[in-house]
């Protein structure tokens, strides 16, 4: 009580001495920040009260400080009656912020507080969030707010309050905003990283932001996944396409909207949708990142354009610093080439093995290519074709050496491959014996030295 009275006297004293209203507001705000930073919360609350009464439009920061102070009091107060009073005051603070700084997200904070502490019904919270989203959806960057708004919208739809057409629009708009929020994090992170690279020292809040970006992006991904799971049970590809087609021409320059459309169609597994591919192409042209380039390759492949898929996969591989992911991409390319160009297929398989020396799958791939070669390929005779199994077994050994987890697989394949090893009788017919070398040209490009035959 004494501390509180002292703070009141301090406040009264400086107010009496202040020459102008503007100076009074400035001094009160500086003291509010100073006391809040020093965790002198009782004293800070006095200056907050002064600012709320006399300087409500001075700076939105006074409401951020007030949110921190009153939230702290609410969480540390035990008496129910006192807690209820603080809750009412906190809601009042949010309303004041909304009136004085309409674009600062106060309504969203209010809705989250009401929901988290069961101070309002779901319908009441939904009404607050809906009005805020309709007014300015870009303020929804907190994953908690986005998830809550979607879940409450879903409840409205299930209760019949929100029509199917209105809900699909709502779903698309929220998906788009989730994507925009995630992009906003990525853009700000890039700016801060560039600032660091230029030699600047980041401020404490900037370092804190950088440290939190991964968890924030993961949380937004979780919201998107939850929405996709819920939405896939409700929306068909045809419904989503019908909805997005209505606005596509007007919105095709709105990257955030397009990203939301792409995410929605992906989530619904509309892989063959022309609209999905058009959206992916727009995102690629706007910003050809690794993810955008990979999508171009993947969805080119889905629509049967192997040539396009290879082009974009190669481009994506060049942008991918992670050797494991790069190697996987090379294997995607090898698989696409396998039936049309075996020289290229083997080349990319070897590139995959070279990119990631602990990757055994490329050798399994080449071994299977050797084992399944046809008699018509490369002008091979029956014995040469059959002798190629030794080269295949050598590849199996390389796979095992690269990745010990493949031991069981390789053991099984060796047993299977060994059943086709040429016999001594077959070698005699072909006029071959131990130590003879068979040179394979064509796409195979191997030599096999015949071991002792049984």
Coordinates of C-alpha atoms in Angstrom, one line a residue:
X1 CA 0.0 0.0 0.0
X2 CA 2.8 2.4 0.9
X3 CA 4.5 1.8 -2.5
X4 CA 1.2 2.5 -4.2
X5 CA 0.7 5.7 -2.3
X6 CA 4.2 6.8 -3.0
X7 CA 3.7 6.2 -6.7
X8 CA 0.5 8.3 -6.6
X9 CA 2.4 11.2 -5.0
X10 CA 5.2 10.9 -7.6
X11 CA 2.6 11.0 -10.4
X12 CA 0.8 14.0 -8.8
X13 CA 4.1 15.8 -8.4
X14 CA 5.3 15.5 -11.9
X15 CA 1.8 16.4 -13.3
X16 CA 1.7 19.6 -11.3
X17 CA 5.2 20.6 -12.6
X18 CA 4.7 19.7 -16.3
X19 CA 4.4 22.7 -18.6
X20 CA 2.1 21.2 -21.2
X21 CA -0.3 18.3 -21.9
X22 CA 2.1 16.9 -24.5
X23 CA 5.0 17.1 -22.1
X24 CA 2.9 15.4 -19.4
X25 CA 2.0 12.5 -21.8
X26 CA 5.6 12.1 -22.9
X27 CA 6.9 12.0 -19.3
X28 CA 4.2 9.6 -18.1
X29 CA 4.9 7.3 -21.1
X30 CA 8.6 7.3 -20.4
X31 CA 8.0 6.5 -16.8
X32 CA 5.5 3.8 -17.7
X33 CA 8.1 2.1 -19.9
X34 CA 10.9 2.6 -17.3
X35 CA 8.8 1.1 -14.4
X36 CA 7.5 -1.8 -16.5
X37 CA 11.1 -2.7 -17.7
X38 CA 12.2 -2.6 -14.1
X39 CA 9.3 -4.8 -13.1
X40 CA 8.1 -2.1 -10.7
X41 CA 4.5 -3.1 -11.7
X42 CA 2.6 -1.2 -8.9
X43 CA 4.3 2.1 -9.8
X44 CA 3.9 1.4 -13.5
X45 CA 0.1 0.9 -13.1
X46 CA -0.2 4.4 -11.7
X47 CA 1.3 5.9 -14.8
X48 CA -0.8 3.6 -17.0
X49 CA -3.9 4.9 -15.3
X50 CA -2.8 8.5 -16.0
X51 CA -2.2 7.8 -19.6
X52 CA -5.4 5.9 -20.1
X53 CA -7.3 8.9 -18.6
X54 CA -5.5 11.9 -20.0
X55 CA -3.4 10.6 -23.0
X56 CA -5.3 7.7 -24.5
X57 CA -4.1 8.4 -28.1
X58 CA -0.4 9.2 -27.2
X59 CA 1.2 5.9 -28.2
X60 CA -0.1 2.4 -28.8
X61 CA 2.8 1.2 -26.7
X62 CA 1.0 2.3 -23.6
X63 CA -1.6 -0.4 -24.3
X64 CA 1.0 -3.0 -24.9
X65 CA 2.5 -2.2 -21.5
X66 CA -0.9 -2.2 -20.0
X67 CA -1.6 -5.6 -21.5
X68 CA 1.6 -6.9 -19.9
X69 CA 0.9 -5.3 -16.5
X70 CA -2.7 -6.3 -16.2
X71 CA -2.1 -9.8 -17.6
X72 CA 0.6 -10.3 -14.9
X73 CA -1.8 -9.1 -12.2
X74 CA -4.5 -11.4 -13.5
X75 CA -2.2 -14.4 -13.5
X76 CA -0.7 -13.8 -10.1
X77 CA -3.9 -12.8 -8.2
X78 CA -5.6 -15.6 -6.3
X79 CA -8.8 -14.0 -4.9
X80 CA -11.7 -14.7 -7.4
X81 CA -13.3 -11.3 -6.8
X82 CA -10.1 -9.4 -7.4
X83 CA -9.3 -11.6 -10.4
X84 CA -12.7 -10.8 -11.9
X85 CA -12.1 -7.1 -11.5
X86 CA -8.7 -7.3 -13.2
X87 CA -10.3 -9.3 -16.1
X88 CA -12.9 -6.6 -16.6
X89 CA -10.3 -3.9 -16.6
X90 CA -8.2 -5.9 -19.1
X91 CA -11.1 -6.2 -21.5
X92 CA -11.8 -2.5 -21.0
X93 CA -8.1 -1.8 -21.9
X94 CA -8.5 -3.8 -25.1
X95 CA -11.7 -1.9 -26.0
X96 CA -9.8 1.4 -25.4
X97 CA -7.0 0.3 -27.6
X98 CA -9.4 -0.7 -30.3
X99 CA -11.1 2.7 -30.2
X100 CA -7.9 4.7 -30.2
X101 CA -5.8 2.5 -32.4
X102 CA -8.2 0.5 -34.6
X103 CA -5.5 -1.3 -36.6
X104 CA -3.4 -2.6 -33.7
X105 CA -5.0 -6.0 -33.2
X106 CA -6.7 -5.2 -29.8
X107 CA -9.8 -7.1 -30.8
X108 CA -7.8 -10.2 -31.5
X109 CA -6.1 -10.0 -28.1
X110 CA -9.4 -9.5 -26.4
X111 CA -11.0 -12.5 -28.1
X112 CA -8.0 -14.8 -27.2
X113 CA -8.2 -13.6 -23.5
X114 CA -12.0 -14.1 -23.3
X115 CA -11.7 -17.6 -24.8
X116 CA -8.6 -18.7 -22.9
X117 CA -10.2 -17.7 -19.6
X118 CA -13.8 -18.8 -20.4
X119 CA -15.0 -15.2 -20.0
X120 CA -17.4 -15.4 -23.0
X121 CA -19.2 -18.0 -25.0
X122 CA -17.8 -19.5 -28.3
X123 CA -20.4 -17.5 -30.2
X124 CA -19.4 -14.3 -28.5
X125 CA -15.7 -14.9 -29.1
X126 CA -16.5 -15.8 -32.8
X127 CA -18.3 -12.6 -33.2
X128 CA -15.3 -10.6 -32.0
X129 CA -12.9 -12.5 -34.2
X130 CA -15.1 -12.4 -37.2
X131 CA -15.5 -8.7 -37.1
X132 CA -11.7 -8.3 -36.7
X133 CA -11.0 -10.6 -39.6
X134 CA -13.4 -8.9 -41.9
X135 CA -12.1 -5.5 -40.9
X136 CA -8.4 -6.4 -41.4
X137 CA -7.4 -10.0 -41.9
X138 CA -3.6 -9.1 -42.2
X139 CA -3.6 -8.5 -38.4
X140 CA -4.1 -12.2 -37.9
X141 CA -0.5 -13.3 -37.6
X142 CA -0.7 -15.1 -34.2
X143 CA -1.2 -18.8 -34.9
X144 CA -3.5 -19.1 -31.8
X145 CA -5.9 -16.5 -33.3
X146 CA -5.9 -18.2 -36.7
X147 CA -6.5 -21.6 -35.2
X148 CA -9.2 -20.4 -32.9
X149 CA -11.0 -18.4 -35.7
X150 CA -11.0 -21.5 -37.9
X151 CA -12.2 -23.8 -35.2
X152 CA -15.0 -21.5 -34.2
X153 CA -16.0 -21.0 -37.9
X154 CA -16.1 -24.7 -38.2
X155 CA -18.5 -24.9 -35.3
X156 CA -20.7 -22.2 -36.9
X157 CA -20.7 -24.3 -40.1
X158 CA -21.6 -27.5 -38.3
X159 CA -24.3 -25.7 -36.4
X160 CA -25.8 -24.5 -39.7
X161 CA -25.2 -20.8 -38.8
X162 CA -22.5 -20.5 -41.5
X163 CA -23.6 -21.7 -45.0
X164 CA -21.5 -24.2 -47.0
X165 CA -20.6 -21.4 -49.5
X166 CA -19.7 -19.0 -46.8
X167 CA -17.6 -21.6 -45.0
X168 CA -15.6 -22.5 -48.0
X169 CA -14.8 -18.8 -48.6
X170 CA -13.9 -18.5 -44.9
X171 CA -11.7 -21.6 -45.2
X172 CA -9.9 -20.2 -48.2
X173 CA -9.4 -16.8 -46.6
X174 CA -7.9 -18.3 -43.4
X175 CA -5.6 -20.6 -45.4
X176 CA -4.4 -17.6 -47.4
X177 CA -3.7 -15.6 -44.2
X178 CA -1.9 -18.5 -42.6
X179 CA 0.4 -18.6 -45.7
X180 CA 0.8 -14.8 -45.6
X181 CA 1.7 -14.9 -41.9
X182 CA 4.3 -17.5 -42.5
X183 CA 5.7 -15.5 -45.4
X184 CA 5.8 -12.4 -43.2
X185 CA 8.0 -14.3 -40.7
X186 CA 10.3 -15.5 -43.5
X187 CA 10.6 -11.9 -45.0
X188 CA 11.4 -10.3 -41.6
X189 CA 13.9 -13.1 -40.8
X190 CA 15.7 -12.4 -44.1
X191 CA 15.8 -8.7 -43.3
X192 CA 17.3 -9.3 -39.9
X193 CA 19.8 -11.8 -41.3
X194 CA 20.8 -9.3 -44.0
X195 CA 21.3 -6.7 -41.3
X196 CA 23.6 -9.0 -39.4
X197 CA 25.5 -9.8 -42.6
X198 CA 26.0 -6.1 -43.2
X199 CA 27.7 -5.9 -39.8
X200 CA 25.0 -4.4 -37.7
X201 CA 24.3 -5.5 -34.1
X202 CA 20.8 -6.6 -33.6
X203 CA 18.7 -5.2 -30.8
X204 CA 17.5 -7.5 -28.0
X205 CA 13.9 -7.7 -29.5
X206 CA 15.3 -8.5 -32.9
X207 CA 17.4 -11.3 -31.6
X208 CA 14.4 -12.7 -29.7
X209 CA 12.4 -12.6 -32.9
X210 CA 15.0 -14.5 -34.8
X211 CA 15.2 -17.1 -32.1
X212 CA 11.4 -17.6 -32.2
X213 CA 10.9 -17.8 -36.0
X214 CA 11.3 -21.6 -36.3
X215 CA 8.8 -22.3 -33.6
X216 CA 6.4 -19.7 -35.0
X217 CA 6.6 -21.2 -38.5
X218 CA 6.2 -24.7 -37.1
X219 CA 3.1 -23.6 -35.2
X220 CA 1.6 -22.0 -38.4
X221 CA 2.4 -25.3 -40.2
X222 CA 0.5 -27.2 -37.5
X223 CA -2.5 -24.8 -38.0
X224 CA -2.4 -25.4 -41.8
X225 CA -2.2 -29.2 -41.3
X226 CA -5.1 -29.2 -38.9
X227 CA -7.2 -27.1 -41.3
X228 CA -6.2 -29.4 -44.2
X229 CA -7.3 -32.4 -42.2
X230 CA -10.6 -30.9 -41.3
X231 CA -11.2 -29.4 -44.7
X232 CA -10.4 -32.5 -46.6
X233 CA -13.4 -34.2 -44.9
X234 CA -15.7 -31.4 -46.1
X235 CA -14.4 -30.1 -49.4
X236 CA -14.0 -31.9 -52.7
X237 CA -11.5 -30.7 -55.3
X238 CA -14.4 -29.6 -57.5
X239 CA -15.8 -27.4 -54.7
X240 CA -12.5 -25.9 -54.0
X241 CA -11.8 -25.3 -57.7
X242 CA -15.2 -23.7 -58.2
X243 CA -14.6 -21.3 -55.3
X244 CA -11.1 -20.3 -56.3
X245 CA -12.0 -20.0 -60.0
X246 CA -14.5 -17.3 -59.1
X247 CA -11.8 -15.0 -57.9
X248 CA -8.7 -16.2 -59.7
X249 CA -8.6 -13.6 -62.4
X250 CA -9.0 -10.7 -59.9
X251 CA -6.5 -12.2 -57.4
X252 CA -3.9 -13.8 -59.7
X253 CA -1.4 -10.9 -58.7
X254 CA -2.1 -11.4 -55.0
X255 CA 0.7 -13.7 -54.0
X256 CA -0.6 -14.4 -50.5
X257 CA -4.0 -15.3 -51.9
X258 CA -2.5 -17.5 -54.5
X259 CA -0.3 -19.2 -51.9
X260 CA -3.5 -19.9 -49.8
X261 CA -5.2 -21.3 -52.9
X262 CA -2.2 -23.6 -53.6
X263 CA -2.1 -24.8 -50.0
X264 CA -5.8 -25.5 -50.0
X265 CA -5.7 -27.5 -53.2
X266 CA -2.6 -29.4 -52.1
X267 CA -4.2 -30.3 -48.8
X268 CA -7.2 -31.6 -50.6
X269 CA -4.9 -33.7 -52.8
X270 CA -6.0 -32.1 -56.0
X271 CA -2.7 -33.0 -57.7
X272 CA -4.1 -33.0 -61.2
X273 CA -5.9 -29.7 -60.9
X274 CA -4.9 -27.2 -63.7
X275 CA -5.8 -24.4 -61.2
X276 CA -3.3 -25.8 -58.7
X277 CA -0.5 -25.9 -61.4
X278 CA -1.3 -22.3 -62.5
X279 CA -1.0 -21.2 -58.9
X280 CA 2.3 -23.0 -58.4
X281 CA 3.6 -21.4 -61.6
X282 CA 2.6 -17.9 -60.4
X283 CA 4.4 -18.5 -57.1
X284 CA 7.5 -19.8 -58.9
X285 CA 7.6 -16.7 -61.2
X286 CA 7.1 -14.4 -58.3
X287 CA 9.9 -15.9 -56.2
X288 CA 11.7 -19.0 -57.6
X289 CA 12.8 -20.4 -54.2
X290 CA 13.8 -24.0 -53.7
X291 CA 10.3 -24.9 -52.5
X292 CA 8.6 -23.2 -55.4
X293 CA 10.9 -24.8 -57.9
X294 CA 10.5 -28.3 -56.4
X295 CA 6.7 -27.9 -56.6
X296 CA 7.0 -27.0 -60.3
X297 CA 8.9 -30.3 -60.8
X298 CA 6.6 -32.4 -58.6
X299 CA 3.4 -31.2 -60.2
X300 CA 4.8 -31.3 -63.7
X301 CA 5.5 -34.9 -63.0
X302 CA 1.9 -35.4 -61.7
X303 CA 0.5 -34.1 -64.9
X304 CA 2.7 -36.4 -66.9
X305 CA 5.2 -33.9 -68.1
X306 CA 8.4 -35.8 -67.4
X307 CA 10.6 -33.4 -69.4
X308 CA 9.3 -30.4 -67.4
X309 CA 9.7 -32.3 -64.1
X310 CA 13.3 -33.1 -64.9
X311 CA 14.0 -29.5 -65.8
X312 CA 12.6 -28.1 -62.5
X313 CA 14.1 -30.9 -60.4
X314 CA 17.5 -30.1 -61.7
X315 CA 17.0 -26.4 -61.0
X316 CA 15.8 -27.3 -57.5
X317 CA 18.8 -29.5 -56.8
X318 CA 21.1 -26.6 -57.7
X319 CA 19.4 -24.5 -55.1
X320 CA 19.4 -27.2 -52.4
X321 CA 22.4 -27.0 -49.9
X322 CA 21.3 -30.1 -48.0
X323 CA 23.2 -33.0 -49.5
X324 CA 20.6 -35.5 -48.5
X325 CA 17.7 -33.6 -50.2
X326 CA 19.9 -32.9 -53.2
X327 CA 20.7 -36.6 -53.5
X328 CA 17.0 -37.5 -53.2
X329 CA 16.2 -35.0 -56.1
X330 CA 18.9 -36.6 -58.3
X331 CA 17.2 -40.0 -57.7
X332 CA 13.8 -38.5 -58.7
X333 CA 15.5 -37.4 -61.9
X334 CA 17.1 -40.8 -62.4
X335 CA 13.8 -42.6 -62.0
X336 CA 12.1 -40.3 -64.6
X337 CA 14.9 -41.0 -67.1
X338 CA 15.0 -44.8 -66.5
X339 CA 12.6 -45.8 -69.3
X340 CA 13.6 -43.1 -71.8
X341 CA 17.3 -42.6 -71.4
X342 CA 19.3 -45.1 -69.3
X343 CA 22.5 -43.2 -69.8
X344 CA 21.0 -40.3 -68.0
X345 CA 19.3 -42.5 -65.4
X346 CA 22.6 -44.0 -64.4
X347 CA 24.4 -40.7 -64.5
X348 CA 21.9 -39.1 -62.1
X349 CA 21.9 -42.1 -59.8
X350 CA 25.7 -41.8 -59.6
X351 CA 25.4 -38.1 -58.9
X352 CA 23.0 -38.9 -56.1
X353 CA 25.6 -41.3 -54.6
X354 CA 28.3 -38.7 -55.0
X355 CA 26.2 -35.9 -53.4
X356 CA 25.5 -38.1 -50.3
X357 CA 28.1 -40.8 -49.7
X358 CA 25.9 -42.4 -47.1
X359 CA 23.1 -42.9 -49.6
X360 CA 22.8 -46.6 -50.7
X361 CA 19.6 -46.4 -52.8
X362 CA 21.4 -45.2 -56.0
X363 CA 23.4 -48.4 -56.0
X364 CA 20.3 -50.5 -55.5
X365 CA 18.8 -48.6 -58.4
X366 CA 21.7 -49.3 -60.8
X367 CA 21.9 -52.9 -59.6
X368 CA 18.3 -53.4 -60.6
X369 CA 18.9 -51.7 -64.0
X370 CA 21.7 -54.2 -64.6
X371 CA 19.7 -57.2 -63.5
X372 CA 16.7 -56.3 -65.7
X373 CA 18.6 -55.5 -68.9
X374 CA 16.9 -57.1 -71.9
X375 CA 18.7 -59.3 -74.5
X376 CA 17.9 -56.7 -77.1
X377 CA 19.8 -53.9 -75.3
X378 CA 23.4 -53.0 -76.3
X379 CA 23.7 -56.0 -78.6
X380 CA 24.3 -58.4 -75.7
X381 CA 24.4 -62.2 -76.1
X382 CA 22.7 -64.5 -73.7
X383 CA 25.8 -65.2 -71.7
X384 CA 26.9 -61.5 -71.5
X385 CA 23.4 -60.6 -70.4
X386 CA 23.5 -63.2 -67.6
X387 CA 27.1 -62.3 -66.6
X388 CA 26.0 -58.8 -65.9
X389 CA 24.6 -60.1 -62.6
X390 CA 28.1 -59.9 -61.2
X391 CA 28.2 -56.1 -61.9
X392 CA 24.7 -55.9 -60.2
X393 CA 26.0 -57.7 -57.1
X394 CA 29.0 -55.4 -57.0
X395 CA 26.5 -52.5 -56.9
X396 CA 24.6 -54.2 -54.0
X397 CA 27.9 -54.4 -52.1
X398 CA 28.4 -50.6 -52.6
X399 CA 24.9 -49.9 -51.3
X400 CA 25.7 -51.9 -48.2
X401 CA 29.0 -50.1 -47.7
X402 CA 27.3 -46.7 -48.0
X403 CA 24.4 -47.4 -45.7
X404 CA 24.6 -50.1 -43.0
X405 CA 20.8 -50.1 -42.6
X406 CA 20.5 -51.8 -46.0
X407 CA 22.4 -54.9 -44.9
X408 CA 19.2 -57.0 -44.6
X409 CA 17.9 -55.8 -48.0
X410 CA 21.2 -56.4 -49.7
X411 CA 21.5 -59.9 -48.2
X412 CA 18.1 -60.8 -49.6
X413 CA 18.8 -59.3 -53.0
X414 CA 22.2 -61.1 -53.2
X415 CA 20.5 -64.4 -52.7
X416 CA 17.9 -63.6 -55.3
X417 CA 20.5 -62.3 -57.9
X418 CA 22.8 -65.2 -57.3
X419 CA 20.2 -67.6 -58.6
X420 CA 20.9 -66.2 -62.1
X421 CA 24.7 -66.4 -62.0
X422 CA 26.0 -68.2 -65.2
X423 CA 27.0 -71.9 -64.7
X424 CA 30.3 -73.4 -65.8
X425 CA 28.5 -75.2 -68.6
X426 CA 27.0 -72.0 -69.9
X427 CA 30.5 -70.4 -69.8
X428 CA 31.9 -73.3 -71.8
X429 CA 29.2 -72.9 -74.5
X430 CA 30.0 -69.2 -74.7
X431 CA 33.8 -70.0 -74.7
X432 CA 34.4 -68.2 -71.5
X433 CA 36.4 -69.1 -68.5
X434 CA 37.8 -67.8 -65.2
X435 CA 39.7 -64.5 -65.6
X436 CA 38.1 -63.6 -68.9
X437 CA 37.0 -59.9 -69.0
X438 CA 33.6 -58.9 -70.5
X439 CA 33.5 -55.2 -71.5
X440 CA 30.0 -53.6 -71.6
X441 CA 29.6 -50.5 -73.6
X442 CA 26.3 -48.7 -74.3
X443 CA 24.7 -47.2 -71.2
X444 CA 26.1 -49.9 -69.0
X445 CA 29.8 -49.0 -69.3
X446 CA 31.2 -51.7 -67.0
X447 CA 33.7 -54.5 -67.1
X448 CA 33.2 -57.9 -65.5
X449 CA 36.0 -60.3 -64.8
X450 CA 34.7 -63.8 -64.6
X451 CA 35.3 -65.6 -61.3
X452 CA 35.7 -69.3 -60.8
X453 CA 32.4 -70.9 -62.0
X454 CA 30.6 -73.9 -60.5

